[in-house]
Tab-separated table of C-alpha atoms in Angstrom:
chain	number	residue	atom	x	y	z
A	1	MET	CA	-1.319	24.176	69.719
A	2	LYS	CA	-0.938	23.326	73.374
A	3	HIS	CA	2.574	23.387	74.747
A	4	ARG	CA	4.476	23.016	77.955
A	5	GLU	CA	5.783	26.379	79.062
A	6	PRO	CA	9.572	26.571	78.549
A	7	LYS	CA	11.909	28.868	80.399
A	8	ALA	CA	11.872	32.435	79.124
A	9	ALA	CA	15.630	32.469	78.605
A	10	THR	CA	15.402	29.577	76.155
A	11	SER	CA	12.638	31.303	74.185
A	12	ALA	CA	14.560	34.580	74.110
A	13	VAL	CA	17.432	32.775	72.422
A	14	ALA	CA	14.997	31.285	69.912
A	15	PHE	CA	13.589	34.733	69.109
A	16	LYS	CA	17.088	36.120	68.590
A	17	ALA	CA	17.754	33.340	66.094
A	18	VAL	CA	14.650	34.329	64.139
A	19	SER	CA	15.420	38.042	64.282
A	20	ASP	CA	19.104	37.798	63.376
A	21	ARG	CA	19.403	37.348	59.599
A	22	LYS	CA	22.886	35.875	60.051
A	23	ALA	CA	21.445	32.993	62.086
A	24	VAL	CA	20.546	31.087	58.909
A	25	PRO	CA	23.485	30.873	56.490
A	26	ASP	CA	23.410	29.858	52.848
A	27	ARG	CA	19.762	30.702	52.141
A	28	LYS	CA	18.661	29.228	48.808
A	29	MET	CA	16.999	31.295	46.103
A	30	ASN	CA	14.251	28.835	45.193
A	31	ALA	CA	11.139	30.239	43.531
A	32	SER	CA	9.750	26.896	42.388
A	33	ARG	CA	9.018	25.393	45.809
A	34	ARG	CA	5.720	23.493	45.947
A	35	THR	CA	5.721	22.180	49.511
A	36	PRO	CA	4.809	24.184	52.625
A	37	TYR	CA	7.393	25.462	55.062
A	38	LEU	CA	7.110	23.359	58.225
A	39	GLN	CA	7.108	24.674	61.774
A	40	GLY	CA	8.932	22.971	64.617
A	41	GLN	CA	7.221	20.111	66.400
A	42	ILE	CA	6.924	21.921	69.733
A	43	ASP	CA	6.235	25.560	68.891
A	44	GLY	CA	3.087	27.625	68.421
A	45	LEU	CA	4.182	29.610	65.376
A	46	CYS	CA	1.593	28.153	62.993
A	47	GLY	CA	0.071	31.592	62.351
A	48	LEU	CA	3.342	33.018	61.073
A	49	TYR	CA	4.075	29.945	58.979
A	50	ALA	CA	0.561	30.035	57.519
A	51	ILE	CA	1.123	33.559	56.203
A	52	VAL	CA	4.528	32.669	54.741
A	53	ASN	CA	3.002	29.604	53.080
A	54	ALA	CA	0.164	31.730	51.714
A	55	PHE	CA	2.732	33.986	50.031
A	56	GLN	CA	4.370	30.955	48.494
A	57	LEU	CA	1.084	30.041	46.799
A	58	MET	CA	0.097	33.619	45.995
A	59	PHE	CA	3.353	34.482	44.243
A	60	PRO	CA	4.651	31.330	42.529
A	61	GLY	CA	7.799	31.918	40.543
A	62	THR	CA	8.713	35.158	42.329
A	63	PHE	CA	8.555	34.322	46.060
A	64	THR	CA	11.889	32.768	47.003
A	65	ASP	CA	13.367	31.178	50.109
A	66	GLU	CA	15.124	34.503	50.662
A	67	ASP	CA	11.744	36.245	50.576
A	68	ALA	CA	10.325	33.706	53.017
A	69	TRP	CA	13.129	34.493	55.437
A	70	GLU	CA	12.668	38.256	55.099
A	71	LEU	CA	8.900	37.981	55.486
A	72	MET	CA	9.293	35.856	58.621
A	73	VAL	CA	11.616	38.477	60.121
A	74	ASN	CA	9.047	41.203	59.357
A	75	LEU	CA	6.272	39.150	60.933
A	76	CYS	CA	8.297	38.577	64.087
A	77	ASP	CA	9.059	42.297	64.271
A	78	ALA	CA	5.340	43.097	63.921
A	79	ILE	CA	4.472	41.249	67.138
A	80	SER	CA	7.831	41.548	68.893
A	81	PRO	CA	6.225	42.613	72.219
A	82	LYS	CA	4.547	39.188	72.312
A	83	PHE	CA	7.866	37.341	72.299
A	84	PRO	CA	8.939	35.030	73.801
A	85	ALA	CA	5.475	33.856	74.978
A	86	VAL	CA	4.056	33.646	71.440
A	87	ILE	CA	6.528	30.858	70.680
A	88	TRP	CA	4.631	28.432	72.903
A	89	LYS	CA	1.235	30.148	73.278
A	90	GLY	CA	0.723	30.893	69.600
A	91	ALA	CA	-0.743	33.962	67.887
A	92	GLY	CA	-4.247	35.164	68.741
A	93	VAL	CA	-6.731	36.831	66.397
A	94	GLU	CA	-5.491	40.363	67.070
A	95	ASP	CA	-1.935	39.153	66.564
A	96	MET	CA	-2.975	37.777	63.175
A	97	VAL	CA	-4.469	41.142	62.234
A	98	ALA	CA	-1.113	42.781	63.004
A	99	LEU	CA	0.741	40.049	61.124
A	100	PHE	CA	-1.380	40.495	58.014
A	101	LYS	CA	-0.819	44.241	58.140
A	102	ALA	CA	2.934	43.621	58.118
A	103	ALA	CA	2.595	41.011	55.367
A	104	SER	CA	0.574	43.378	53.181
A	105	GLN	CA	3.222	46.058	53.601
A	106	TYR	CA	5.943	43.571	52.701
A	107	ALA	CA	4.111	42.658	49.487
A	108	LEU	CA	3.844	46.341	48.561
A	109	GLU	CA	7.555	46.927	49.099
A	110	ALA	CA	8.774	43.710	47.425
A	111	LYS	CA	8.300	44.918	43.855
A	112	HIS	CA	9.659	41.713	42.335
A	113	LEU	CA	6.613	39.818	43.636
A	114	LYS	CA	4.585	41.755	41.046
A	115	GLY	CA	1.479	41.865	43.172
A	116	THR	CA	-0.062	42.621	46.547
A	117	ILE	CA	-2.590	40.944	48.824
A	118	GLU	CA	-6.045	41.976	49.969
A	119	VAL	CA	-7.211	40.489	53.273
A	120	THR	CA	-10.841	40.523	54.412
A	121	ARG	CA	-12.764	39.049	57.365
A	122	PRO	CA	-16.400	38.611	56.262
A	123	PHE	CA	-17.145	36.092	59.030
A	124	ALA	CA	-15.668	38.117	61.908
A	125	ASN	CA	-18.973	39.480	63.229
A	126	ARG	CA	-21.318	36.741	62.083
A	127	ARG	CA	-22.688	33.775	63.953
A	128	ILE	CA	-22.790	30.608	61.885
A	129	ASP	CA	-24.796	27.741	63.351
A	130	ARG	CA	-24.170	25.148	60.645
A	131	VAL	CA	-20.664	24.275	59.541
A	132	GLN	CA	-22.052	23.367	56.103
A	133	ASP	CA	-23.036	27.010	55.581
A	134	PHE	CA	-19.493	28.162	56.289
A	135	TRP	CA	-17.889	25.638	53.950
A	136	GLY	CA	-20.455	26.412	51.261
A	137	GLU	CA	-19.856	30.157	51.346
A	138	LEU	CA	-16.087	29.843	51.588
A	139	GLY	CA	-16.004	27.278	48.786
A	140	ALA	CA	-18.069	29.543	46.533
A	141	TRP	CA	-15.666	32.429	47.170
A	142	LEU	CA	-12.661	30.279	46.286
A	143	GLU	CA	-14.352	28.981	43.127
A	144	ASP	CA	-15.266	32.506	42.072
A	145	GLY	CA	-11.566	33.319	42.215
A	146	VAL	CA	-10.820	30.419	39.866
A	147	ARG	CA	-13.397	31.707	37.372
A	148	ARG	CA	-11.968	35.220	37.547
A	149	GLY	CA	-8.376	34.041	37.260
A	150	GLU	CA	-7.627	35.517	40.691
A	151	LYS	CA	-5.517	33.642	43.217
A	152	ARG	CA	-7.449	33.199	46.458
A	153	LEU	CA	-6.786	31.376	49.725
A	154	ALA	CA	-8.304	31.272	53.182
A	155	LEU	CA	-6.484	31.222	56.493
A	156	ILE	CA	-8.721	29.599	59.098
A	157	GLY	CA	-8.505	28.880	62.798
A	158	ILE	CA	-9.173	25.341	63.982
A	159	GLY	CA	-9.980	25.180	67.691
A	160	TYR	CA	-10.302	22.068	69.834
A	161	PRO	CA	-8.326	19.843	69.845
A	162	ASP	CA	-5.775	21.407	67.478
A	163	ASN	CA	-5.608	25.154	68.230
A	164	HIS	CA	-4.052	25.685	64.831
A	165	TRP	CA	-3.919	28.237	62.004
A	166	THR	CA	-3.814	26.742	58.518
A	167	ILE	CA	-4.287	27.581	54.838
A	168	VAL	CA	-7.286	26.286	52.865
A	169	THR	CA	-6.707	25.973	49.119
A	170	HIS	CA	-9.804	24.090	47.939
A	171	ILE	CA	-13.166	22.886	49.212
A	172	GLY	CA	-14.729	19.961	47.398
A	173	ALA	CA	-18.040	18.167	47.790
A	174	ARG	CA	-16.737	16.023	50.648
A	175	SER	CA	-13.345	17.319	51.755
A	176	VAL	CA	-11.202	20.392	52.338
A	177	THR	CA	-7.598	20.673	51.107
A	178	PHE	CA	-4.845	22.401	53.075
A	179	PHE	CA	-1.344	23.794	52.505
A	180	ASP	CA	-0.150	23.370	56.030
A	181	SER	CA	2.861	23.759	58.327
A	182	TRP	CA	1.894	20.503	60.094
A	183	GLU	CA	1.747	18.656	56.759
A	184	LEU	CA	-2.033	18.391	57.085
A	185	LYS	CA	-3.276	17.705	53.551
A	186	ARG	CA	-6.984	16.870	53.496
A	187	LEU	CA	-9.868	16.264	55.902
A	188	ALA	CA	-13.480	15.282	55.339
A	189	LEU	CA	-15.967	18.120	55.772
A	190	ARG	CA	-17.958	15.909	58.158
A	191	GLN	CA	-15.010	15.974	60.575
A	192	PHE	CA	-15.700	19.629	61.437
A	193	THR	CA	-18.231	21.215	63.761
A	194	VAL	CA	-18.958	24.707	65.077
A	195	SER	CA	-19.792	23.246	68.499
A	196	ASN	CA	-17.052	22.926	71.082
A	197	ASP	CA	-19.122	20.357	72.999
A	198	VAL	CA	-19.553	18.180	69.910
A	199	ALA	CA	-15.827	18.327	69.176
A	200	LYS	CA	-14.961	17.318	72.739
A	201	SER	CA	-17.453	14.456	72.884
A	202	ASN	CA	-16.711	12.954	69.463
A	203	GLY	CA	-13.229	11.680	68.735
A	204	GLY	CA	-11.862	12.800	65.396
A	205	MET	CA	-13.984	15.968	65.255
A	206	HIS	CA	-12.448	19.438	64.951
A	207	LYS	CA	-13.974	22.664	66.278
A	208	LEU	CA	-14.038	25.290	63.537
A	209	ASP	CA	-13.697	28.901	64.713
A	210	THR	CA	-15.478	30.504	61.765
A	211	ARG	CA	-14.980	34.057	63.044
A	212	GLN	CA	-11.233	33.490	62.970
A	213	SER	CA	-11.107	33.327	59.179
A	214	PHE	CA	-9.049	35.571	56.901
A	215	LEU	CA	-9.734	35.583	53.165
A	216	ILE	CA	-6.684	36.391	51.045
A	217	ALA	CA	-6.768	37.500	47.409
A	218	ARG	CA	-3.873	38.446	45.170
A	219	LYS	CA	-4.177	41.852	43.533
A	220	ALA	CA	-2.102	43.613	40.908
A	221	ALA	CA	0.691	45.830	42.162
A	222	PRO	CA	-0.407	49.503	42.370
A	223	SER	CA	1.836	50.490	39.450
A	224	LEU	CA	0.230	47.790	37.276
A	225	ARG	CA	-3.382	48.697	38.013
A	226	ARG	CA	-5.362	50.582	35.413
């Protein structure tokens, strides 16, 4: 996301509100939520929200609003040196690596979730020239998870004009489905390109940063593995 740069003092107050557990009273214990947590309209925290929303889908029935709050606090702590600037600049790739490390640790320690996550980056060092190849490979990986009975999601980075991290839940023949902090639900596959020039010269096109993709799979908790 692109944002106007606010005063640091204002952002510092915002970070304190996120870090201080007492800042949000009366947290509900809701483990049946089926809608994504939404970020503010003028912040760049989509990366953090994407991870929290991924947990909601990965651990249905056990991941509560209380857990979402605790996970968000852990994520903020993981990249605390980047505050307050991350609030309006957003999280970069290396920030996301640190955030996923913290999220994985949270899943290990939260025994009631009854599972952990495995995060991989198979596209990180690969050049993909055709967006169809990316969607095809990612879609096959997601479908393989369905066949195996394994929950799988992908967190992807959309570049120009959005600059946004989001969660992909399904890739069909013509469209991709999201679980998103901007309430983005579905876009046609033909609306994406791997070319920044094409995205800038064609209205309605989105630049896909394929190397900024994190594949997330739910795994059994260590004590439950055989």
